[in-house]
């Protein structure tokens, strides 16, 4: 690559407050009829006054504190003027020069990604254009929904890191329980600013400002919109890097513009020339006084700070002896992480009742549990298109099943059979094991009797084994497993066979 890639992100997230940003309308319009959740305030009738939603302000500050941001003690709302049918006011109430929080950072793939700001604004309504009709429809239910916008500095070096940033931010919003952050449903919308510059011809100055070195002319950045999945974000950035690099190779000028990702064509298409902030004629919102954020309020909000996925991941690796991959999977959802911790804490109960040497077994057993969680559990969740919310297996029963396999009371294929039943109907694994007769044969005398019979019936193979054809042990193991219908403990079978065939 002879070019450096420079990416900045803008991420909008709808906050799931009870009411809208500046009025008392219900903010949850999931099953509402069009325009059911509207009032004179969010419809911008003359003479109405917006009143900011305190919860939305607190949640934005909470997000900022989580991402190491500074809080603006004096903040304010501004009007961003533009005309579009889905904004009833003819302007959007947003924040311009005094966002609620600023200057944070988040570690992604080893890069410390600088966050410029997080501010609060209101969402727009939704236009639909029925095909073949001569009219458009507007639904204002979404108009006035609190919308939190995070902006990063242009410091992200590749598409993969950009995608990972958005995924981690989604986890943060869900851990804080302030947004559903579902990209497919538009709760979370990511836009990427992408530019490519020749290596060694530019540098960062001051606060991540990109400056040309010598007489080099910086290439313009392009904003990519209409991205409705993490995959599309990654693909659209990769596409842009290629498109821009090829254009520069061909000595074409990159036009500063907004491009949309076309999922069908798998390419970005030009939408419009990018506006500058001057085009929006920002000015302070005269209907809302400036906000004074007190230290007491910040302190009160800080109480709601929770352990974030990256901290939890590090703890799972250290405390539970998990692999990096397992820990990453298990902290991806807060409920799943809680379930995991619950299962692991229950393991101890099952070991304590049978073996007091918990410390000795802890590492192996928690490892086994994390394998069951990332293996069998994930497999069933995926097959049934479910999430951890839907699980019928209690953490106690999950831990019990893991312990049954760990203690060789059942073999792993019997474990999987029991797991399937528990996944579908719930229930106690020991009961299911007994009902189905899956308990592993552990009785040495009984096993020895069966194995002796098998050896007597196969004298030729026994002779060959004794003469050095040791691979034949598998033949006898197979015969024993068939005879016991898979219930024999394979380790014990081998042990007894070796002894009898000496
Ligand atoms: Zn309203």
PDB file of N, CA, C and O and ligand atoms in Angstrom, residues 20 23 25 38-39 42, ligand 1:
ATOM      1  N   UNK A  20     -40.080  11.443  24.617  1.00  0.00           N
ATOM      2  CA  UNK A  20     -39.195  11.993  23.587  1.00  0.00           C
ATOM      3  C   UNK A  20     -38.254  13.061  24.160  1.00  0.00           C
ATOM      4  O   UNK A  20     -38.322  13.391  25.342  1.00  0.00           O
ATOM      5  N   UNK A  23     -40.548  16.651  24.490  1.00  0.00           N
ATOM      6  CA  UNK A  23     -41.985  16.650  24.823  1.00  0.00           C
ATOM      7  C   UNK A  23     -42.316  15.365  25.583  1.00  0.00           C
ATOM      8  O   UNK A  23     -41.444  14.544  25.834  1.00  0.00           O
ATOM      9  N   UNK A  25     -44.352  12.946  24.599  1.00  0.00           N
ATOM     10  CA  UNK A  25     -44.821  11.839  23.751  1.00  0.00           C
ATOM     11  C   UNK A  25     -44.085  10.554  24.094  1.00  0.00           C
ATOM     12  O   UNK A  25     -42.897  10.576  24.405  1.00  0.00           O
ATOM     13  N   UNK A  38     -47.465  11.811  18.509  1.00  0.00           N
ATOM     14  CA  UNK A  38     -47.068  13.177  18.152  1.00  0.00           C
ATOM     15  C   UNK A  38     -47.867  14.158  18.992  1.00  0.00           C
ATOM     16  O   UNK A  38     -48.927  13.810  19.523  1.00  0.00           O
ATOM     17  N   UNK A  39     -47.337  15.358  19.147  1.00  0.00           N
ATOM     18  CA  UNK A  39     -48.043  16.393  19.893  1.00  0.00           C
ATOM     19  C   UNK A  39     -47.636  17.744  19.312  1.00  0.00           C
ATOM     20  O   UNK A  39     -46.732  17.810  18.473  1.00  0.00           O
ATOM     21  N   UNK A  42     -43.610  18.294  19.367  1.00  0.00           N
ATOM     22  CA  UNK A  42     -42.733  17.630  18.385  1.00  0.00           C
ATOM     23  C   UNK A  42     -43.206  17.887  16.952  1.00  0.00           C
ATOM     24  O   UNK A  42     -42.458  17.632  16.003  1.00  0.00           O
TER      25      UNK A  42
HETATM   26 ZN1  LIG B   1     -44.482  15.210  21.125  1.00  0.00          ZN
END
